[in-house]
mmCIF file of C-alpha atoms in Angstrom:
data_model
loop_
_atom_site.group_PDB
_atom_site.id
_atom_site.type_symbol
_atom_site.label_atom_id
_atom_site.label_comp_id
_atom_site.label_asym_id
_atom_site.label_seq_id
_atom_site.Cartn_x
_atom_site.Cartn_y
_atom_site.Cartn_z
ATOM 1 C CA UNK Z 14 6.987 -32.655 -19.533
ATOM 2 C CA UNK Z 15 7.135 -29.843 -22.414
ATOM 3 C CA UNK Z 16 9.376 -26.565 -21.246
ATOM 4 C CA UNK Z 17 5.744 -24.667 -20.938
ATOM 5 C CA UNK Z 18 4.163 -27.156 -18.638
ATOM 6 C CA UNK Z 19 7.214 -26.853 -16.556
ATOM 7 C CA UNK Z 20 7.466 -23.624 -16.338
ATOM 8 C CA UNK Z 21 3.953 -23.169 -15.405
ATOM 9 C CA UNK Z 22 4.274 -25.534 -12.675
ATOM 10 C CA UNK Z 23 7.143 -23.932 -11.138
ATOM 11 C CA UNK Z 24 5.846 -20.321 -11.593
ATOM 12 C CA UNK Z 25 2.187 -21.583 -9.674
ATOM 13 C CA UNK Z 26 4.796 -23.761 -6.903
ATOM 14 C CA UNK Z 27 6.568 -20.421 -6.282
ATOM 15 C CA UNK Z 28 3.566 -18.995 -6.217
ATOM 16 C CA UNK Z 29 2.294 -21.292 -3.765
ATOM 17 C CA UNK Z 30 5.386 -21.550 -1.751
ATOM 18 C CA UNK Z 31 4.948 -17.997 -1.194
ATOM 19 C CA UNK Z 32 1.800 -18.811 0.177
ATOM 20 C CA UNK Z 33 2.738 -21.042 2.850
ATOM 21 C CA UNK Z 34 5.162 -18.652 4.307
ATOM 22 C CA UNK Z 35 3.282 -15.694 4.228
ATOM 23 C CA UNK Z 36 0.381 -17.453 5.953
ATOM 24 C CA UNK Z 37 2.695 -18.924 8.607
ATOM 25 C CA UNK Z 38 4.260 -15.609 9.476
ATOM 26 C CA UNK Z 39 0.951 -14.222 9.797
ATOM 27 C CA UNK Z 40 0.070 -17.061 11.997
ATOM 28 C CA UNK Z 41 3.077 -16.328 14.202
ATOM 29 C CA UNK Z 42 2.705 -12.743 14.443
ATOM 30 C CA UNK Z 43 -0.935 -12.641 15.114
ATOM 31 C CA UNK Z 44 -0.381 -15.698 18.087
ATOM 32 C CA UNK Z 45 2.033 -13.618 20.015
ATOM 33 C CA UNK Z 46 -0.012 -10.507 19.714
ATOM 34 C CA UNK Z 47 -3.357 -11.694 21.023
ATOM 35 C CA UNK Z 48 -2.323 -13.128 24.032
ATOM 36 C CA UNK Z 49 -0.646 -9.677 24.533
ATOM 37 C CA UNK Z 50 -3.603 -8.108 24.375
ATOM 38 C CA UNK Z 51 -5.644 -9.179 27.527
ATOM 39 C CA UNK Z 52 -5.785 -12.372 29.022
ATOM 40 C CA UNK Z 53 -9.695 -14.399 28.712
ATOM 41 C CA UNK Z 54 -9.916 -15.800 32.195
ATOM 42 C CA UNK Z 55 -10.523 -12.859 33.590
ATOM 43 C CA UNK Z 56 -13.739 -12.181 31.453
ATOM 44 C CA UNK Z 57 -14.506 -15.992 31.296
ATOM 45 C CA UNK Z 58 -14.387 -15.900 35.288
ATOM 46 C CA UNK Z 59 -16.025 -12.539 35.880
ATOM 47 C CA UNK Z 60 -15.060 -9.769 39.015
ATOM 48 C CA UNK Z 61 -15.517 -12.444 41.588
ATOM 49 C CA UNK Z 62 -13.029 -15.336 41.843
ATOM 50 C CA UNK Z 63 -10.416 -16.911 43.947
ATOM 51 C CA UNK Z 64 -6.707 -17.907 43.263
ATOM 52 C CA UNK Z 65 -7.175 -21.135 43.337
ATOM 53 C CA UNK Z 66 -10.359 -20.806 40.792
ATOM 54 C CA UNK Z 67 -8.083 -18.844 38.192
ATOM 55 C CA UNK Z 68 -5.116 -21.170 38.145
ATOM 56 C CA UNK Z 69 -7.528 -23.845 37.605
ATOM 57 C CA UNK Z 70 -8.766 -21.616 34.296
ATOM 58 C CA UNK Z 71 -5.350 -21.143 33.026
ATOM 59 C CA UNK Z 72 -4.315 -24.617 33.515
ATOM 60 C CA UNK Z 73 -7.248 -25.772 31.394
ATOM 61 C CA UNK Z 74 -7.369 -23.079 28.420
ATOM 62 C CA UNK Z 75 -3.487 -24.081 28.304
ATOM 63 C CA UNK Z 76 -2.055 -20.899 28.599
ATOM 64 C CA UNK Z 77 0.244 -21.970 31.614
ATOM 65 C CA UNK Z 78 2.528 -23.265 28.924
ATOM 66 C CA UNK Z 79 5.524 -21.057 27.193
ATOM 67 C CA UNK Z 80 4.055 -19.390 24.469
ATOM 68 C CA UNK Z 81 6.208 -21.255 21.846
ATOM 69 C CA UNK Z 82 4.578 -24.534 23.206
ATOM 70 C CA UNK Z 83 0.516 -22.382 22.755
ATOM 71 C CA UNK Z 84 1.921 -21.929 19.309
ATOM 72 C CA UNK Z 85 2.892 -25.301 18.321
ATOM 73 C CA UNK Z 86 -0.164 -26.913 19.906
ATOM 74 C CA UNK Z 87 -2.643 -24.476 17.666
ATOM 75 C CA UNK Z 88 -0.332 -24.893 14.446
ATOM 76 C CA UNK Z 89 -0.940 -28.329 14.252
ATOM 77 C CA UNK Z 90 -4.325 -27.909 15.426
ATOM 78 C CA UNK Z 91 -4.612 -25.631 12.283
ATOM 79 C CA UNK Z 92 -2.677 -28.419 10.394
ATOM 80 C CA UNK Z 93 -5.844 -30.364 10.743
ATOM 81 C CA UNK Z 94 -8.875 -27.784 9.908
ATOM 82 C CA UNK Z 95 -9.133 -27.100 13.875
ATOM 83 C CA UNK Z 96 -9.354 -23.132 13.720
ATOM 84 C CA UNK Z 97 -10.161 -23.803 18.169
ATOM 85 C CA UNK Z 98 -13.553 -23.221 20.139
ATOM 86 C CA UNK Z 99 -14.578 -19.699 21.168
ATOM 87 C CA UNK Z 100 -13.956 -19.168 24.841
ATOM 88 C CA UNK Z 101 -16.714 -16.451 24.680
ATOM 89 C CA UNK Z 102 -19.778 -18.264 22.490
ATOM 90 C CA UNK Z 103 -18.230 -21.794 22.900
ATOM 91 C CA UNK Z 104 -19.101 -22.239 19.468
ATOM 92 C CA UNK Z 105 -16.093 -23.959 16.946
ATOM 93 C CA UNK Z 106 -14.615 -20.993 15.261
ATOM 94 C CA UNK Z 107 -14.844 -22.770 11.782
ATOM 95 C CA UNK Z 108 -18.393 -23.199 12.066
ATOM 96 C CA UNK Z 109 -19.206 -19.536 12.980
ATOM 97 C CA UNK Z 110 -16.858 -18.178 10.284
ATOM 98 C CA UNK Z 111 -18.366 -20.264 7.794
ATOM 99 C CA UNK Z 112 -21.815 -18.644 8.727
ATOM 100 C CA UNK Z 113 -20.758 -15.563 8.973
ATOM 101 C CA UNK Z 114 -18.282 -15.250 5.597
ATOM 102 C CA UNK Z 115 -21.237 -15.043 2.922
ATOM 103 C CA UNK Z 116 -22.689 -11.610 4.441
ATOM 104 C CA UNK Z 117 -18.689 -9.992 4.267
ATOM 105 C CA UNK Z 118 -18.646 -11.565 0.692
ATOM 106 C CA UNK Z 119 -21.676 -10.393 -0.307
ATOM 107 C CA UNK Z 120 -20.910 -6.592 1.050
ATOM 108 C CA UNK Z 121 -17.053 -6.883 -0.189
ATOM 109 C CA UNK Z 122 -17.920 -7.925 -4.020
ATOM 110 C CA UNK Z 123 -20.806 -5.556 -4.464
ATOM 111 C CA UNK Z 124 -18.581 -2.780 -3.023
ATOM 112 C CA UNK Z 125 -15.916 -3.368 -5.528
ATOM 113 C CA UNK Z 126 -18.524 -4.320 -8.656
ATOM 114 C CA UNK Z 127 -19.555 -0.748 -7.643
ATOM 115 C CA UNK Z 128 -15.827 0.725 -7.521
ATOM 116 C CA UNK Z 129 -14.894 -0.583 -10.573
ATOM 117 C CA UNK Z 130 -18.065 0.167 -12.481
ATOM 118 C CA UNK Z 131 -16.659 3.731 -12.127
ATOM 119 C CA UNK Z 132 -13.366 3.832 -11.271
ATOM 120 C CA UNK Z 133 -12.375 2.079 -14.346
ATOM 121 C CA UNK Z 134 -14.162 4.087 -16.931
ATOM 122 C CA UNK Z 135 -13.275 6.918 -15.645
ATOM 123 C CA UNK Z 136 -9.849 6.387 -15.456
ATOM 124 C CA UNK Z 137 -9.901 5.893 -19.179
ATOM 125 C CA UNK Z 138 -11.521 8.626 -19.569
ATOM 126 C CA UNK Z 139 -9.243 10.875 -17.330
ATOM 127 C CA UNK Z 140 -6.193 9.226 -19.091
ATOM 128 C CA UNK Z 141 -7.004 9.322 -22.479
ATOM 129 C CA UNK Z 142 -7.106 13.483 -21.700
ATOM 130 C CA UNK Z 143 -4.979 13.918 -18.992
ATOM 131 C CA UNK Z 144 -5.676 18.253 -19.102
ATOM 132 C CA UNK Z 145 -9.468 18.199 -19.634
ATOM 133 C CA UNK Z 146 -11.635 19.033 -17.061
ATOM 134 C CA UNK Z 147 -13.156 15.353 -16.216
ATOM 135 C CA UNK Z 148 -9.275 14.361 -15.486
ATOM 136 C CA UNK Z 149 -9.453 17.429 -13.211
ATOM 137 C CA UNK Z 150 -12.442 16.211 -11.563
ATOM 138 C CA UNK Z 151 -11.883 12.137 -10.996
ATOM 139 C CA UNK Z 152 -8.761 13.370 -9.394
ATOM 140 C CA UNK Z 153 -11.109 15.401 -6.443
ATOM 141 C CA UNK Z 154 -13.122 12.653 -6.729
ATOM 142 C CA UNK Z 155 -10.028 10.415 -5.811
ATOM 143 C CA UNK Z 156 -8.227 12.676 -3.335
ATOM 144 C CA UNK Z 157 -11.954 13.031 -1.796
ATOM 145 C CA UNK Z 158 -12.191 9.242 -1.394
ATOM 146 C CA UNK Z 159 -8.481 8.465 0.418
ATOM 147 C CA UNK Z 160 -9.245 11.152 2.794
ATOM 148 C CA UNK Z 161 -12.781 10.553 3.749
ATOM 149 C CA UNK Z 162 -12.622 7.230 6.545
ATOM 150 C CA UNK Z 163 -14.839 4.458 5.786
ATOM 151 C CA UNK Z 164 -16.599 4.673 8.938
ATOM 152 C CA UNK Z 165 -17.680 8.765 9.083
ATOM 153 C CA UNK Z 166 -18.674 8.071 5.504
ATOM 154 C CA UNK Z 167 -21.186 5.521 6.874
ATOM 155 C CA UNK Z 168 -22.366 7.664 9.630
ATOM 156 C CA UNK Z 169 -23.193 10.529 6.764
ATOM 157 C CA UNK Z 170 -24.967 8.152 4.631
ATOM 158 C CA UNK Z 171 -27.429 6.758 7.779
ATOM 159 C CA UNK Z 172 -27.622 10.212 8.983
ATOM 160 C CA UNK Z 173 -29.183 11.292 6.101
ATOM 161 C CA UNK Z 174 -30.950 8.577 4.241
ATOM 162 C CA UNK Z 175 -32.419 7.125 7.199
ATOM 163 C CA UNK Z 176 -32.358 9.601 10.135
ATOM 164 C CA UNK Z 177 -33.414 12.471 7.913
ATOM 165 C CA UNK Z 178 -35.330 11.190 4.472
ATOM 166 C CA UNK Z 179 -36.200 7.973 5.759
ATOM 167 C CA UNK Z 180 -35.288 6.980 2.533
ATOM 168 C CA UNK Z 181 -33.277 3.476 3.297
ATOM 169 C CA UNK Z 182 -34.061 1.285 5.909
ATOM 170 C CA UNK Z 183 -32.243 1.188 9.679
ATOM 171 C CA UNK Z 184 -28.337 0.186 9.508
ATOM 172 C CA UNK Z 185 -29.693 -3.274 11.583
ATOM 173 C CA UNK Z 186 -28.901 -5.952 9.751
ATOM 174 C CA UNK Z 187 -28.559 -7.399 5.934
ATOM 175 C CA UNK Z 188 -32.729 -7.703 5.756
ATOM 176 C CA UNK Z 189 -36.178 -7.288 6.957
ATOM 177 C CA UNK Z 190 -37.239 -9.285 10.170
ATOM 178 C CA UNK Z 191 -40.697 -10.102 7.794
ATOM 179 C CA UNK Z 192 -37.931 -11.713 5.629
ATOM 180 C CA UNK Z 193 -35.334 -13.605 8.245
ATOM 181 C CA UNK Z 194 -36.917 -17.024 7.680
ATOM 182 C CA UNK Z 195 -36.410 -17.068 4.074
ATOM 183 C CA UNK Z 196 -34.522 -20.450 3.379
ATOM 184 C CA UNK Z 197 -30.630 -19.367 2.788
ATOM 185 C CA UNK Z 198 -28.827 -21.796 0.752
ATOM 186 C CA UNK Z 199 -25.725 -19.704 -0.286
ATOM 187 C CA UNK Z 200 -25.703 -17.494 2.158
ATOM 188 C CA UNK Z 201 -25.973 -14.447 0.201
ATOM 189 C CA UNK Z 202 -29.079 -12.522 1.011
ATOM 190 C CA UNK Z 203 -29.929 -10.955 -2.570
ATOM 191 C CA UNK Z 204 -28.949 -14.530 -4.219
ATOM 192 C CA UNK Z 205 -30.875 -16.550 -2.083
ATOM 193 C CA UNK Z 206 -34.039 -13.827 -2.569
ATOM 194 C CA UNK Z 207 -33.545 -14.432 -6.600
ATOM 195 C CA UNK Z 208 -33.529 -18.255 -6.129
ATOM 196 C CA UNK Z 209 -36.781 -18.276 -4.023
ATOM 197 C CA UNK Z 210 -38.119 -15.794 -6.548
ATOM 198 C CA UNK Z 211 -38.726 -13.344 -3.781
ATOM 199 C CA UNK Z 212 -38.585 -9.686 -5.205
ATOM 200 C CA UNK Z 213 -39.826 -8.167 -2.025
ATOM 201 C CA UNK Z 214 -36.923 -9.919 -0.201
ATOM 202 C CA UNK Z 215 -34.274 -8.613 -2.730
ATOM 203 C CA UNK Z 216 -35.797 -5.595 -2.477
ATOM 204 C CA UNK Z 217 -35.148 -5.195 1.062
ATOM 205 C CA UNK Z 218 -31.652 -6.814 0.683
ATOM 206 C CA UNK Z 219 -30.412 -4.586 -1.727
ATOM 207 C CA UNK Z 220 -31.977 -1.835 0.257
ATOM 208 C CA UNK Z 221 -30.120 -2.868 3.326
ATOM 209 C CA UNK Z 222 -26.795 -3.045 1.185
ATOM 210 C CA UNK Z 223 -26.971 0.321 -0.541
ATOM 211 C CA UNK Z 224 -25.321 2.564 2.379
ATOM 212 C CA UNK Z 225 -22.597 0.163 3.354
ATOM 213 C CA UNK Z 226 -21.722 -0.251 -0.412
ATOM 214 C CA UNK Z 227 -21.416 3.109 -1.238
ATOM 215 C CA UNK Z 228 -19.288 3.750 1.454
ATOM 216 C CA UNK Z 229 -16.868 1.129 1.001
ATOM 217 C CA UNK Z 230 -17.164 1.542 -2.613
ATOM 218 C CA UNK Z 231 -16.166 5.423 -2.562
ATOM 219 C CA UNK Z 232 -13.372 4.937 0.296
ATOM 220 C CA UNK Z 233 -11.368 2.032 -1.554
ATOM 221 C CA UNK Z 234 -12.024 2.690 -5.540
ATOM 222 C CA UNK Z 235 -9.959 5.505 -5.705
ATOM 223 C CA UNK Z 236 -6.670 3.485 -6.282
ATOM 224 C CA UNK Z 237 -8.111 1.728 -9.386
ATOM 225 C CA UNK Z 238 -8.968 5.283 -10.899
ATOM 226 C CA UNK Z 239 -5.600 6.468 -10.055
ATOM 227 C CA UNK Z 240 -3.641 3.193 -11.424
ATOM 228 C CA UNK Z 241 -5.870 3.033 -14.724
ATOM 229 C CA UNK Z 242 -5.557 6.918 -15.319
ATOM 230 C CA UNK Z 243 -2.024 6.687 -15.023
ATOM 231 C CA UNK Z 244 -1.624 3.582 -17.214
ATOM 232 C CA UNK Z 245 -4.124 4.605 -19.966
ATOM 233 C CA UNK Z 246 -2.306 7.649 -19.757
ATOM 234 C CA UNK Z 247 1.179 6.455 -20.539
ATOM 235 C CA UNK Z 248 -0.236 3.846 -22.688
ATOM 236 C CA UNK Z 249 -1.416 6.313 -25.439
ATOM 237 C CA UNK Z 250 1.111 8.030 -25.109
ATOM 238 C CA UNK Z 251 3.488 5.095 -26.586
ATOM 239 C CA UNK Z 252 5.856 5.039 -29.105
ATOM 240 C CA UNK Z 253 3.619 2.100 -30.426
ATOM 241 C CA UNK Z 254 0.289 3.855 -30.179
ATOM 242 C CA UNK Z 255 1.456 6.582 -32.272
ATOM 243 C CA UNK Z 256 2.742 3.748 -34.574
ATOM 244 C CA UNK Z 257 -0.289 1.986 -35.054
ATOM 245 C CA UNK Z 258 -2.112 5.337 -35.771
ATOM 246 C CA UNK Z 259 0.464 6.315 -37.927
ATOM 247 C CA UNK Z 260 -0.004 3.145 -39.943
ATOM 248 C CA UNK Z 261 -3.828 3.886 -40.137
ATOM 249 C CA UNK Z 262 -5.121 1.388 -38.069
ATOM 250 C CA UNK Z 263 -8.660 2.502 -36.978
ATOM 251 C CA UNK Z 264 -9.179 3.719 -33.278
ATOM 252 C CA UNK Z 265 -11.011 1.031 -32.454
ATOM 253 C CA UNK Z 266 -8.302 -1.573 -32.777
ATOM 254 C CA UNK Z 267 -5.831 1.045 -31.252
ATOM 255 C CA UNK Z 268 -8.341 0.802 -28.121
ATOM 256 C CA UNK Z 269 -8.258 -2.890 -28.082
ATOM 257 C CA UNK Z 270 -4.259 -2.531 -28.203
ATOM 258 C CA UNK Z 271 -4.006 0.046 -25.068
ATOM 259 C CA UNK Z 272 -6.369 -1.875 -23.243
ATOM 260 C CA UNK Z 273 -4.467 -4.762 -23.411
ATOM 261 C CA UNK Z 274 -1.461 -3.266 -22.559
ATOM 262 C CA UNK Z 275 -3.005 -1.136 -19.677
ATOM 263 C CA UNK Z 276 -5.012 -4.687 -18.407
ATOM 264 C CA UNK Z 277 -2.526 -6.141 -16.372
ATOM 265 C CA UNK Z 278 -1.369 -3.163 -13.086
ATOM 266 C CA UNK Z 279 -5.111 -2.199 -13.520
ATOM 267 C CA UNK Z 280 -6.010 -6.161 -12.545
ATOM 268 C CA UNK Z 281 -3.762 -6.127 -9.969
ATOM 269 C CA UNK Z 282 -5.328 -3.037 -8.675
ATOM 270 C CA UNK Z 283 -8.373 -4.660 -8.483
ATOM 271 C CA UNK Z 284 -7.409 -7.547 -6.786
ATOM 272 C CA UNK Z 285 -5.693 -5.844 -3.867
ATOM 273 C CA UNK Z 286 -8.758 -3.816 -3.525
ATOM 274 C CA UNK Z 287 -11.249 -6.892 -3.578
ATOM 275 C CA UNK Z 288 -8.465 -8.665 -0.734
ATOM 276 C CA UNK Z 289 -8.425 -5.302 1.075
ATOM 277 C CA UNK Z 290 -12.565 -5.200 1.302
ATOM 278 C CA UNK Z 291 -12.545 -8.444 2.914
ATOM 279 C CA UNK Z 292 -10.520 -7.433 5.780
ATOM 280 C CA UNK Z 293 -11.196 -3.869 5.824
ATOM 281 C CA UNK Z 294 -15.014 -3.608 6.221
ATOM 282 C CA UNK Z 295 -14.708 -4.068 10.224
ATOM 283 C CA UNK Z 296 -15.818 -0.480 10.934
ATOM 284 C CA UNK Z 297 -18.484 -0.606 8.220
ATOM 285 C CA UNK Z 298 -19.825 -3.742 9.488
ATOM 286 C CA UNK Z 299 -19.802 -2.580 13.106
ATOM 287 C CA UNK Z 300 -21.635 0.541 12.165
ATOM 288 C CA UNK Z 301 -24.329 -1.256 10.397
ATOM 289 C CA UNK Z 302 -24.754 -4.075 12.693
ATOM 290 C CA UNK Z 303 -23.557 -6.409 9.422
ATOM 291 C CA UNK Z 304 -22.949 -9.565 10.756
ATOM 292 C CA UNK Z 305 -20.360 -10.397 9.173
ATOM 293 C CA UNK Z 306 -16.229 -11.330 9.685
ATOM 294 C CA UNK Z 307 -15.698 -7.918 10.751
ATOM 295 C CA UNK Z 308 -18.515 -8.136 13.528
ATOM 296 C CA UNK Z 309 -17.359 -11.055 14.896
ATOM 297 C CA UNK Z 310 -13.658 -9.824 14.901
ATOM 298 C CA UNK Z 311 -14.485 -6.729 16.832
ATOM 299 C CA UNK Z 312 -16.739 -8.651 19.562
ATOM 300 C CA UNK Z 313 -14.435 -11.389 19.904
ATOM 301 C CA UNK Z 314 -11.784 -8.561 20.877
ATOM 302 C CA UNK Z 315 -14.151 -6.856 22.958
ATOM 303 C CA UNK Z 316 -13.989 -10.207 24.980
ATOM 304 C CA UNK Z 317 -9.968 -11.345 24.936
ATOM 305 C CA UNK Z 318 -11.104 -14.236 22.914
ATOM 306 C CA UNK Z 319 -7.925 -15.198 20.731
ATOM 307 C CA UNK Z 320 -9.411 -17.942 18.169
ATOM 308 C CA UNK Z 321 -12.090 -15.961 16.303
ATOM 309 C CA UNK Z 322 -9.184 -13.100 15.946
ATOM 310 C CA UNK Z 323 -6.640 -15.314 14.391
ATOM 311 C CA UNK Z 324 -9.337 -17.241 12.380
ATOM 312 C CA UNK Z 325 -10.483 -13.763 10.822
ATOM 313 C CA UNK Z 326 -7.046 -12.528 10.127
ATOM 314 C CA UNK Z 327 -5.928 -16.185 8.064
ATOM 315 C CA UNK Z 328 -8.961 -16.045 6.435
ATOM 316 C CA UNK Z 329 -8.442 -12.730 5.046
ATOM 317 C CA UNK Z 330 -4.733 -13.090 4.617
ATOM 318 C CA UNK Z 331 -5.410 -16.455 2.462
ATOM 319 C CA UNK Z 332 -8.028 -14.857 1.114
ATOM 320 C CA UNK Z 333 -5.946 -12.106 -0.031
ATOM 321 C CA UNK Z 334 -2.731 -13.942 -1.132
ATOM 322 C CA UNK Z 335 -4.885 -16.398 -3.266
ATOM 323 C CA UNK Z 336 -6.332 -13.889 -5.051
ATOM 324 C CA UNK Z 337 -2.988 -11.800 -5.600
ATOM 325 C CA UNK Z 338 -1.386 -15.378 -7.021
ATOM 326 C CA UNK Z 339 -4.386 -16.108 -9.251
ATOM 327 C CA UNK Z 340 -4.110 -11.980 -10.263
ATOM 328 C CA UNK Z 341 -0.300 -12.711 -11.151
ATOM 329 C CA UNK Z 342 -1.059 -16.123 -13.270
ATOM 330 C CA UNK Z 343 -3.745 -14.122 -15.270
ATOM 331 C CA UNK Z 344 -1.002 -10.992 -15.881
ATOM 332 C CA UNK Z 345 1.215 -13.748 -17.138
ATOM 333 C CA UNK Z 346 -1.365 -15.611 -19.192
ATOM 334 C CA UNK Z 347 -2.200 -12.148 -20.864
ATOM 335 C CA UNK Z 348 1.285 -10.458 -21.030
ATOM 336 C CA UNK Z 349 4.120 -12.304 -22.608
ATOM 337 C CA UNK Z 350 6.753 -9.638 -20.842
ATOM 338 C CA UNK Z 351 5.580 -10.740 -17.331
ATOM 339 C CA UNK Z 352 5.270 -14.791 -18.139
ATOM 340 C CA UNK Z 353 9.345 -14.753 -18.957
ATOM 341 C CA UNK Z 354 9.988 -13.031 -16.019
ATOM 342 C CA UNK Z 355 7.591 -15.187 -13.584
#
């Protein structure tokens, strides 16, 4: 094995260790808080039962057992691909998540395509003159985004482009009822409209996606214009920018040379973002009846029913932490300085 192939394979098995622990503490943490939360039988039974009745329901869901028993039981449950049954739908968690994960996917990656379409550019913009007045205004635009909660922003948007123009269609759902029997192969409503060659359908998907986009995209780009207006910023103002113009080197290669050196906390940005957007679009999702992750979260809450909870909250974490390690193997692919630290 050559020194580079080893030291790729134990920066991606650190990487990977990392992983494993982070997703087991997760595990752990979310377990015990759950089944602090509210107990099932009591919804699963309903207003009217006897003693004898509810011991009978504990005994069978298991929870009669320490907790640290509960735990092991799911973990190797888990182990297996077993994310448990929902007490509330009955339904195999893994099953419903799998249905459900292509609509949060869909609304997450067009939400940060969005962010970064103008986040990015104009954080080069802002950065490359840090006084002018467009620096000036992406940082309203910024300070206007972290303060304004995902959720009221969503209200505004229905509010007006619905309740008031009528110009977007009701927050119920990712598409038209005309269109709900449209064959979905991949799960993703404006993909599977452009694969049946339906333009009505992708009309009316990328109609229904518009508000909840916006929102998220407004809400959680703001960090990717601050992190590349701060980095283009210091970038041109190098020692070796200055040298390369001093040399005469024309502006366009000097552009390719900040970029590159600017690509790597602005990737990472944009990463955390897209891992963020998959867990944090609960309140966007409940507010436009998406049915997505987030949905199915919040009702399984709204009933005490543990499994869907933790299977949301590993899914995003591994979701997450898999895209933060592939981020980190691209930084080091692209920037010498971070490989010989990995």
């Amino acid at each position: 094995m050559t020194p580079a192939v080893r030291h790729w394979s134990l920066f991606v098995a650190r990487r990977l260790g990392a992983l494993a622990v982070s997703l087991w503490i997760v595990s752990m943490i979310t377990f015990v808080v759950t089944r602090m939360v509210g107990n099932p039988v009591y919804l699963m039974l309903g207003p009217r039962y006897t003693e004898e009745q509810f011991q009978a329901a504990v005994a069978r869901l298991g929870l009669d057992q320490p907790m640290w028993r509960q735990y092991l039981d799911y973990l190797g449950n888990l182990l297996s691909g077993d994310l448990g049954v929902s007490r509330y739908t009955a339904s195999p968690v893994l099953n419903e998540m799998l249905a459900r994960a292509p609509a949060t996917l869909e609304l997450s990656t067009f939400a940060l395509i969005l962010g970064v379409a103008w986040a990015v550019p104009a954080g080069i913009a802002a950065g490359r003159n840090p006084r002018g007045w467009f620096a000036r205004f992406a940082d309203l635009m910024a300070r206007a985004g972290v303060a304004i909660p995902g959720f009221w922003l969503s209200l505004l948007l229905v509010f007006v482009f619905f309740a008031k123009l009528r110009w977007l269609p009701a927050p119920l759902g990712r598409i038209d009822d005309a269109f709900r029997a449209m064959p979905r192969p991949t799960g993703w409503m404006t993909l599977d409209a452009l694969l049946a060659g339906n333009m009505a359908a992708l009309g009316s998907a990328l109609a229904h996606l518009l508000m909840p986009v916006i929102a998220l995209a407004v809400t959680t780009s703001p960090s990717i214009l601050q992190i590349t207006r701060a980095r283009t910023a210091e970038v041109m103002a190098s020692d070796y920018i200055r040298a390369a113009r001093a040399f005469g080197l024309s502006e366009a290669k000097v552009r390719r040379y900040a970029l590159r050196n600017m690509l790597a906390p602005v990737l990472t940005m944009i990463t955390m973002t897209y891992g963020f957007l998959i867990s944090g679009t609960v309140l966007v999702e409940v507010v436009f009846t998406w049915p997505g992750l987030g949905l199915y979260a919040v009702n399984a809450m709204n009933h005490s029913d543990y499994e869907p909870v933790m299977g949301v909250v590993l899914f995003a974490t591994a979701f997450y932490l898999i895209l933060y390690m592939l981020a980190d193997i691209v930084n080091a692919a692209v920037d010498p300085r971070t490989r010989s630290t990995a």
